[in-house]
Amino acid sequence: MAHVSGTANSFADLKTSFENACVANGWTLADGILYKGNVHIKFTAATGYLRMDCGTGKSGASLTGGHTYGVMMHNPTFNPITFPVNYEAHIFADPDEVYLMMNYNTEYYQHLNFGQSDVPGITGSGIWFTGHARHDMGYTSSGGALIYIGAADTYLGTACYNGSDVGLFVNGNAGSFQSSFLHCTLDGVTSWRTQQTNSTPTAGMLAPLNWAASLLYSIPNDFNGGNLLVPVRAIACRNNNGLTIAAQMKNARLLRLDNLNSGDIITFGTDEWKVYPWHRRNATQRDGVNWSNGATHSGTFGFAFRYTGV
Amino acid sequence: MAYKIGTITNANGQTAYKNLLYLIRLLCGGFGDIGTVGGSRVGTGALNNFEASPLSVTETWTLTCTAAAVDGGTFSVTGSVSGAQASATVGTPYSNTFVSFTISDGATDFQVGDSFTVPVTQGQLAADGAEWEIMRYTTGSGDHELIMKAPGLSGTEEIFIGLKTYESIPGDYYNYKIGTFSGYVAQNPFETQPNAKIQGCPAHNNAITYFISVNGQRIAACLKVGTPVYEHFYAGKILPYAKPGEYPYPMLNAAMLRTAAATRFSDTNQQFPYHGYRVNESYNALMLRDPGAVYQYCWAHPFSFRGASNSSWILHGSPSQSVMVPAGTDYQLEPIILGSMSILSLWGEIDGIYAISGFNNGVENVLQIGGSSTIDQTGMTVLEAVEAILGVGGRAFVVLQNLNRTTWRDYIAMEMN
């Protein structure tokens, strides 16, 4: 377990720093590909983005078994990043889970993540990767700077029509640019799965965040202000409307930030967690803003990563 | 933590459900388990009503006739650990700190040297220092009552829980009132104990197969009766999402009937309580005492959303929309989280009861999670499977269904430990 933080003057600088942090914590970098076991990650840095692709293997400098899509942090044209940015990497093993959070322009956040599920019985590789946006999302348009969130006690999640999906399996059953992916074998099919856009479960896809709608809608508790850490899950849609938890992150959670600041460290028992907004905290529009307006914030929806720093 | 799995019948002049109430008293009270009575005797008298108190330890008691008498006699009383205690007289109720009993006279008098041996195993809750205090236990020809005070998981709490039988021969029902209270008043009847919440759970006047899990703060039970159907109740605290000072008494009274209704086990309107209010708003009997001391209905993740009973994305929703299925043969348990219907709040989790998929599953299956080896349960009873799993350090869960229902969402897993 490691917590690494620093600053970066460009996406290329961030790429190098992050790769070095991973190598220092058990990962191997060869031919420009970071790997451990069968989890293979390739970063591509450019002026406007840091892209991450994932595969189950490598051949020279190329990924094999990769997904068609990558994910990215990006520099939205309509809300540009002022470098340098701050970054924090939370790196865990057994199971491997790696979370990279970038903080810029004081209160904005984007992230990239990857790891391998240890849920028994799903077979296949269990590799997962997610990011703030899918690599081909149009970040140079005005919509590319926006987050669309639908939130009620019966549905929840981002709607990534032309905005950022946000990643970490928080899409809410709408949009076209989902940026959360999992590789597994269920119902006899080995494939990369992504969160689906249909209203009923479709075998071979991943379920939207809706399963947690009432949980995240109900917190913080009115009666005591208490929070709840809701699991981050990739839930596989199976045949005949079945749902199976295919990944459940050991070191990441979902929560609400109404009573917390971005970057706070909270304690539950002996565990410490560092909390971040999905993108930017806004307590006034705490449920975010849905399609078609969107907003450059994510309400009070947040992530918590297990904190191992000092 | 304690559990009991078995079948109880009409015996000792009592119907099965009254005998089960006695068993619950022993289990919750941390009384010792009594093994098979041995010894050798010429006299034909009997050892009756042998009970090992919550202070008893695991040992064998030997009762030996030291003085014969016409229609009587004297027995020494010695525990293999506790040592010699005061002697017992035939025909006179006897008790010491550890055990109580009555030796009755028979047609043939006892002779010097006649003996009874009684193995006692320390009560599970007593071994944990979590035994409940028995505040009231009344028997007789009418309804039987049991009111207890549990110490909580901290050992310093006062949690009041009661069961009372009620029955009708012409109505052919033999049920329990499930009571949760905020205190105990000796002069008050069961129904008017402080802040009483009373619901109903049908049982039977014939054999009952029971699955009971108890710890310092609650009792969860499932009774297999009749045709059969599976009747459930839970009484005691949940695991609250709050500090003790914020929510000191999160009492759950969860049963099959909202009142002590004249309802037979065969009534199919009943629902087990764990679905929460949303799934069956007319019959659900899951009531949680909120921080304001008012019992409220709750919605229950993962069986419903706060605002909807059915949706494509409820984890254990309608099978026609969405429901969890295992990964291969690995079942995924989900805690049952109770949320408020009236304000935005999650109260906490039910203690020891989990949602489990009914896909490729069956009632009375035993789920193993963890342990140094996987138990081959072939040919084992439920109890044997549980004991074997616990024996290898695993967690054991008994799969139990909702009354007579068998759809994928109609099962829970009760942890036995």
Short mmCIF file of N, CA, C and O in Angstrom, two decimals, chain B residues 96-182:
data_model
loop_
_atom_site.label_atom_id
_atom_site.label_comp_id
_atom_site.label_asym_id
_atom_site.label_seq_id
_atom_site.Cartn_x
_atom_site.Cartn_y
_atom_site.Cartn_z
N ASN B 96 -28.41 -25.84 43.42
CA ASN B 96 -27.22 -25.17 43.92
C ASN B 96 -26.87 -24.07 42.91
O ASN B 96 -27.67 -23.76 42.03
N THR B 97 -25.71 -23.54 43.01
CA THR B 97 -25.35 -22.43 42.11
C THR B 97 -25.39 -22.85 40.65
O THR B 97 -25.68 -22.04 39.77
N PHE B 98 -25.15 -24.13 40.41
CA PHE B 98 -24.90 -24.56 39.04
C PHE B 98 -26.04 -25.35 38.41
O PHE B 98 -26.28 -25.24 37.21
N VAL B 99 -26.69 -26.18 39.20
CA VAL B 99 -27.72 -27.05 38.63
C VAL B 99 -28.94 -27.10 39.54
O VAL B 99 -28.85 -26.80 40.74
N SER B 100 -30.04 -27.49 38.94
CA SER B 100 -31.25 -27.73 39.72
C SER B 100 -31.96 -28.94 39.13
O SER B 100 -31.83 -29.23 37.93
N PHE B 101 -32.69 -29.66 39.97
CA PHE B 101 -33.37 -30.87 39.51
C PHE B 101 -34.25 -31.39 40.63
O PHE B 101 -34.18 -30.91 41.79
N THR B 102 -35.01 -32.42 40.34
CA THR B 102 -35.76 -33.16 41.35
C THR B 102 -35.61 -34.64 41.06
O THR B 102 -35.79 -35.08 39.92
N ILE B 103 -35.23 -35.38 42.08
CA ILE B 103 -35.18 -36.83 41.94
C ILE B 103 -36.49 -37.36 42.52
O ILE B 103 -36.82 -37.11 43.68
N SER B 104 -37.21 -38.07 41.68
CA SER B 104 -38.51 -38.59 42.13
C SER B 104 -38.37 -40.04 42.57
O SER B 104 -37.50 -40.78 42.09
N ASP B 105 -39.21 -40.42 43.46
CA ASP B 105 -39.23 -41.80 43.95
C ASP B 105 -39.90 -42.70 42.92
O ASP B 105 -40.78 -42.26 42.17
N GLY B 106 -39.48 -43.96 42.90
CA GLY B 106 -40.10 -44.92 41.99
C GLY B 106 -40.67 -46.10 42.75
O GLY B 106 -40.64 -46.14 44.00
N ALA B 107 -41.15 -47.07 42.02
CA ALA B 107 -41.74 -48.25 42.66
C ALA B 107 -40.69 -49.00 43.46
O ALA B 107 -40.99 -49.57 44.52
N THR B 108 -39.47 -49.02 42.94
CA THR B 108 -38.36 -49.65 43.67
C THR B 108 -37.49 -48.56 44.24
O THR B 108 -37.06 -47.65 43.51
N ASP B 109 -37.25 -48.63 45.53
CA ASP B 109 -36.45 -47.57 46.17
C ASP B 109 -35.00 -47.59 45.69
O ASP B 109 -34.45 -48.64 45.32
N PHE B 110 -34.38 -46.41 45.74
CA PHE B 110 -32.96 -46.32 45.43
C PHE B 110 -32.16 -47.04 46.49
O PHE B 110 -32.54 -47.10 47.68
N GLN B 111 -31.02 -47.60 46.07
CA GLN B 111 -30.09 -48.24 46.99
C GLN B 111 -28.80 -47.42 47.03
O GLN B 111 -28.48 -46.69 46.09
N VAL B 112 -28.08 -47.57 48.14
CA VAL B 112 -26.78 -46.89 48.23
C VAL B 112 -25.91 -47.30 47.04
O VAL B 112 -25.81 -48.49 46.73
N GLY B 113 -25.35 -46.32 46.39
CA GLY B 113 -24.51 -46.58 45.21
C GLY B 113 -25.21 -46.32 43.90
O GLY B 113 -24.56 -46.21 42.85
N ASP B 114 -26.54 -46.25 43.94
CA ASP B 114 -27.25 -45.87 42.70
C ASP B 114 -26.77 -44.49 42.25
O ASP B 114 -26.49 -43.62 43.08
N SER B 115 -26.71 -44.30 40.94
CA SER B 115 -26.16 -43.02 40.48
C SER B 115 -26.83 -42.53 39.20
O SER B 115 -27.35 -43.31 38.40
N PHE B 116 -26.78 -41.22 39.05
CA PHE B 116 -27.08 -40.56 37.78
C PHE B 116 -25.82 -39.77 37.39
O PHE B 116 -25.20 -39.14 38.24
N THR B 117 -25.50 -39.81 36.10
CA THR B 117 -24.44 -38.92 35.60
C THR B 117 -25.05 -38.04 34.52
O THR B 117 -25.82 -38.51 33.67
N VAL B 118 -24.72 -36.77 34.59
CA VAL B 118 -25.31 -35.80 33.65
C VAL B 118 -24.22 -34.91 33.07
O VAL B 118 -23.66 -34.07 33.79
N PRO B 119 -23.90 -35.08 31.81
CA PRO B 119 -22.92 -34.17 31.21
C PRO B 119 -23.56 -32.82 30.90
O PRO B 119 -24.68 -32.76 30.39
N VAL B 120 -22.87 -31.78 31.23
CA VAL B 120 -23.34 -30.41 30.99
C VAL B 120 -22.30 -29.68 30.15
O VAL B 120 -21.10 -29.75 30.43
N THR B 121 -22.78 -29.02 29.12
CA THR B 121 -21.91 -28.14 28.33
C THR B 121 -22.31 -26.70 28.61
O THR B 121 -23.49 -26.36 28.55
N GLN B 122 -21.34 -25.90 28.94
CA GLN B 122 -21.63 -24.51 29.27
C GLN B 122 -22.44 -23.85 28.15
O GLN B 122 -22.19 -24.07 26.96
N GLY B 123 -23.44 -23.05 28.52
CA GLY B 123 -24.26 -22.36 27.54
C GLY B 123 -23.40 -21.48 26.64
O GLY B 123 -22.44 -20.86 27.10
N GLN B 124 -23.78 -21.42 25.36
CA GLN B 124 -22.95 -20.68 24.40
C GLN B 124 -22.85 -19.21 24.78
O GLN B 124 -21.78 -18.61 24.74
N LEU B 125 -23.99 -18.59 25.11
CA LEU B 125 -23.94 -17.17 25.46
C LEU B 125 -23.21 -16.95 26.78
O LEU B 125 -22.50 -15.96 26.94
N ALA B 126 -23.39 -17.86 27.72
CA ALA B 126 -22.69 -17.71 29.00
C ALA B 126 -21.19 -17.79 28.80
O ALA B 126 -20.42 -17.07 29.44
N ALA B 127 -20.77 -18.66 27.89
CA ALA B 127 -19.33 -18.77 27.62
C ALA B 127 -18.78 -17.46 27.07
O ALA B 127 -17.61 -17.14 27.27
N ASP B 128 -19.64 -16.71 26.36
CA ASP B 128 -19.22 -15.42 25.81
C ASP B 128 -19.45 -14.27 26.79
O ASP B 128 -19.16 -13.12 26.48
N GLY B 129 -20.03 -14.58 27.95
CA GLY B 129 -20.40 -13.52 28.87
C GLY B 129 -21.51 -12.65 28.34
O GLY B 129 -21.62 -11.47 28.69
N ALA B 130 -22.36 -13.21 27.48
CA ALA B 130 -23.42 -12.44 26.83
C ALA B 130 -24.80 -13.00 27.13
O ALA B 130 -25.75 -12.78 26.38
N GLU B 131 -24.93 -13.75 28.22
CA GLU B 131 -26.23 -14.34 28.53
C GLU B 131 -27.24 -13.26 28.90
O GLU B 131 -26.90 -12.21 29.41
N TRP B 132 -28.50 -13.56 28.61
CA TRP B 132 -29.59 -12.64 28.89
C TRP B 132 -30.15 -12.94 30.28
O TRP B 132 -30.17 -14.08 30.72
N GLU B 133 -30.66 -11.91 30.89
CA GLU B 133 -31.31 -12.09 32.18
C GLU B 133 -32.79 -12.42 31.96
O GLU B 133 -33.46 -11.74 31.17
N ILE B 134 -33.25 -13.46 32.61
CA ILE B 134 -34.65 -13.85 32.48
C ILE B 134 -35.46 -13.01 33.48
O ILE B 134 -35.33 -13.17 34.70
N MET B 135 -36.28 -12.13 32.96
CA MET B 135 -37.06 -11.24 33.83
C MET B 135 -38.38 -11.89 34.22
O MET B 135 -38.91 -11.67 35.31
N ARG B 136 -38.94 -12.65 33.31
CA ARG B 136 -40.22 -13.29 33.58
C ARG B 136 -40.32 -14.55 32.73
O ARG B 136 -40.04 -14.51 31.52
N TYR B 137 -40.68 -15.65 33.37
CA TYR B 137 -41.01 -16.85 32.62
C TYR B 137 -42.16 -17.52 33.33
O TYR B 137 -42.02 -18.01 34.44
N THR B 138 -43.31 -17.48 32.71
CA THR B 138 -44.49 -18.07 33.34
C THR B 138 -45.01 -19.19 32.46
O THR B 138 -45.04 -19.08 31.22
N THR B 139 -45.40 -20.26 33.10
CA THR B 139 -45.94 -21.42 32.39
C THR B 139 -47.28 -21.77 32.99
O THR B 139 -47.88 -20.98 33.69
N GLY B 140 -47.76 -22.94 32.71
CA GLY B 140 -49.06 -23.36 33.24
C GLY B 140 -49.98 -23.74 32.10
O GLY B 140 -49.55 -23.97 30.97
N SER B 141 -51.25 -23.78 32.40
CA SER B 141 -52.20 -24.25 31.40
C SER B 141 -52.56 -23.16 30.39
O SER B 141 -53.06 -23.45 29.31
N GLY B 142 -52.32 -21.91 30.73
CA GLY B 142 -52.66 -20.82 29.81
C GLY B 142 -51.49 -20.44 28.94
O GLY B 142 -50.61 -21.26 28.64
N ASP B 143 -51.49 -19.19 28.51
CA ASP B 143 -50.40 -18.70 27.68
C ASP B 143 -49.11 -18.65 28.49
O ASP B 143 -49.13 -18.33 29.69
N HIS B 144 -48.01 -18.94 27.83
CA HIS B 144 -46.71 -18.86 28.48
C HIS B 144 -46.04 -17.54 28.09
O HIS B 144 -46.18 -17.08 26.95
N GLU B 145 -45.32 -16.97 29.02
CA GLU B 145 -44.65 -15.69 28.78
C GLU B 145 -43.17 -15.79 29.07
O GLU B 145 -42.76 -16.47 30.02
N LEU B 146 -42.41 -15.09 28.28
CA LEU B 146 -40.97 -15.01 28.50
C LEU B 146 -40.55 -13.57 28.21
O LEU B 146 -40.75 -13.08 27.09
N ILE B 147 -40.00 -12.90 29.18
CA ILE B 147 -39.45 -11.56 28.98
C ILE B 147 -38.00 -11.59 29.46
O ILE B 147 -37.71 -12.09 30.55
N MET B 148 -37.11 -11.06 28.63
CA MET B 148 -35.68 -11.16 28.92
C MET B 148 -35.02 -9.80 28.73
O MET B 148 -35.53 -8.93 28.03
N LYS B 149 -33.87 -9.67 29.37
CA LYS B 149 -33.06 -8.46 29.22
C LYS B 149 -31.70 -8.86 28.67
O LYS B 149 -30.94 -9.57 29.34
N ALA B 150 -31.40 -8.39 27.47
CA ALA B 150 -30.13 -8.72 26.83
C ALA B 150 -29.10 -7.64 27.14
O ALA B 150 -29.44 -6.47 27.29
N PRO B 151 -27.83 -8.04 27.20
CA PRO B 151 -26.79 -7.08 27.62
C PRO B 151 -26.20 -6.27 26.47
O PRO B 151 -25.35 -5.41 26.71
N GLY B 152 -26.63 -6.55 25.24
CA GLY B 152 -26.04 -5.84 24.10
C GLY B 152 -24.67 -6.37 23.77
O GLY B 152 -24.11 -7.22 24.48
N LEU B 153 -24.12 -5.87 22.68
CA LEU B 153 -22.78 -6.31 22.28
C LEU B 153 -21.72 -5.71 23.19
O LEU B 153 -20.61 -6.23 23.28
N SER B 154 -22.05 -4.62 23.85
CA SER B 154 -21.10 -4.00 24.77
C SER B 154 -21.09 -4.69 26.12
O SER B 154 -20.15 -4.54 26.90
N GLY B 155 -22.15 -5.44 26.41
CA GLY B 155 -22.27 -6.07 27.71
C GLY B 155 -22.82 -5.16 28.79
O GLY B 155 -23.02 -5.59 29.93
N THR B 156 -23.06 -3.91 28.43
CA THR B 156 -23.51 -2.94 29.44
C THR B 156 -24.89 -2.37 29.12
O THR B 156 -25.34 -1.44 29.78
N GLU B 157 -25.56 -2.92 28.11
CA GLU B 157 -26.84 -2.37 27.68
C GLU B 157 -28.00 -3.10 28.35
O GLU B 157 -27.82 -4.14 29.00
N GLU B 158 -29.18 -2.55 28.16
CA GLU B 158 -30.40 -3.18 28.66
C GLU B 158 -31.40 -3.22 27.52
O GLU B 158 -31.96 -2.19 27.13
N ILE B 159 -31.58 -4.40 26.95
CA ILE B 159 -32.41 -4.58 25.76
C ILE B 159 -33.51 -5.56 26.14
O ILE B 159 -33.23 -6.71 26.50
N PHE B 160 -34.74 -5.11 26.04
CA PHE B 160 -35.86 -5.90 26.56
C PHE B 160 -36.63 -6.54 25.41
O PHE B 160 -37.12 -5.84 24.51
N ILE B 161 -36.73 -7.84 25.49
CA ILE B 161 -37.33 -8.64 24.42
C ILE B 161 -38.23 -9.70 25.06
O ILE B 161 -37.85 -10.29 26.09
N GLY B 162 -39.39 -9.95 24.46
CA GLY B 162 -40.26 -10.95 25.02
C GLY B 162 -41.00 -11.76 23.97
O GLY B 162 -41.18 -11.32 22.84
N LEU B 163 -41.42 -12.95 24.37
CA LEU B 163 -42.30 -13.78 23.55
C LEU B 163 -43.43 -14.28 24.44
O LEU B 163 -43.21 -14.60 25.61
N LYS B 164 -44.60 -14.36 23.86
CA LYS B 164 -45.74 -14.88 24.60
C LYS B 164 -46.57 -15.74 23.65
O LYS B 164 -46.81 -15.35 22.51
N THR B 165 -46.98 -16.89 24.13
CA THR B 165 -47.79 -17.76 23.29
C THR B 165 -49.24 -17.26 23.27
O THR B 165 -49.72 -16.65 24.23
N TYR B 166 -49.91 -17.48 22.16
CA TYR B 166 -51.36 -17.31 22.13
C TYR B 166 -51.92 -18.32 21.14
O TYR B 166 -51.26 -18.66 20.15
N GLU B 167 -53.10 -18.83 21.46
CA GLU B 167 -53.60 -19.95 20.66
C GLU B 167 -55.12 -20.00 20.67
O GLU B 167 -55.78 -19.36 21.49
N SER B 168 -55.61 -20.75 19.72
CA SER B 168 -57.04 -21.04 19.66
C SER B 168 -57.21 -22.44 19.10
O SER B 168 -56.75 -22.73 17.98
N ILE B 169 -57.87 -23.29 19.87
CA ILE B 169 -58.11 -24.65 19.36
C ILE B 169 -59.10 -24.63 18.20
O ILE B 169 -58.81 -25.21 17.15
N PRO B 170 -60.24 -23.94 18.31
CA PRO B 170 -61.14 -23.91 17.14
C PRO B 170 -60.53 -23.17 15.95
O PRO B 170 -60.79 -23.51 14.80
N GLY B 171 -59.71 -22.16 16.22
CA GLY B 171 -59.05 -21.44 15.13
C GLY B 171 -57.84 -22.17 14.59
O GLY B 171 -57.31 -21.80 13.55
N ASP B 172 -57.39 -23.18 15.32
CA ASP B 172 -56.25 -24.00 14.93
C ASP B 172 -55.00 -23.16 14.69
O ASP B 172 -54.27 -23.36 13.74
N TYR B 173 -54.78 -22.17 15.55
CA TYR B 173 -53.51 -21.44 15.46
C TYR B 173 -52.82 -21.47 16.82
O TYR B 173 -53.47 -21.47 17.87
N TYR B 174 -51.52 -21.50 16.75
CA TYR B 174 -50.65 -21.59 17.94
C TYR B 174 -49.46 -20.69 17.65
O TYR B 174 -48.51 -21.10 16.99
N ASN B 175 -49.57 -19.47 18.11
CA ASN B 175 -48.65 -18.42 17.65
C ASN B 175 -47.89 -17.79 18.80
O ASN B 175 -48.21 -17.99 19.97
N TYR B 176 -46.93 -16.97 18.41
CA TYR B 176 -46.19 -16.17 19.38
C TYR B 176 -46.51 -14.69 19.18
O TYR B 176 -46.59 -14.22 18.04
N LYS B 177 -46.62 -13.99 20.29
CA LYS B 177 -46.48 -12.54 20.26
C LYS B 177 -44.98 -12.24 20.38
O LYS B 177 -44.31 -12.78 21.26
N ILE B 178 -44.50 -11.40 19.49
CA ILE B 178 -43.10 -10.98 19.53
C ILE B 178 -43.08 -9.57 20.10
O ILE B 178 -43.63 -8.65 19.49
N GLY B 179 -42.48 -9.42 21.25
CA GLY B 179 -42.51 -8.12 21.92
C GLY B 179 -41.13 -7.51 22.05
O GLY B 179 -40.15 -8.20 22.34
N THR B 180 -41.05 -6.21 21.79
CA THR B 180 -39.85 -5.45 22.11
C THR B 180 -40.28 -4.29 22.99
O THR B 180 -41.32 -3.66 22.75
N PHE B 181 -39.49 -4.01 24.01
CA PHE B 181 -39.86 -3.03 25.03
C PHE B 181 -38.66 -2.14 25.33
O PHE B 181 -37.52 -2.47 24.98
N SER B 182 -38.95 -1.04 26.01
CA SER B 182 -37.85 -0.16 26.42
C SER B 182 -37.52 -0.33 27.90
O SER B 182 -36.62 0.35 28.41
#
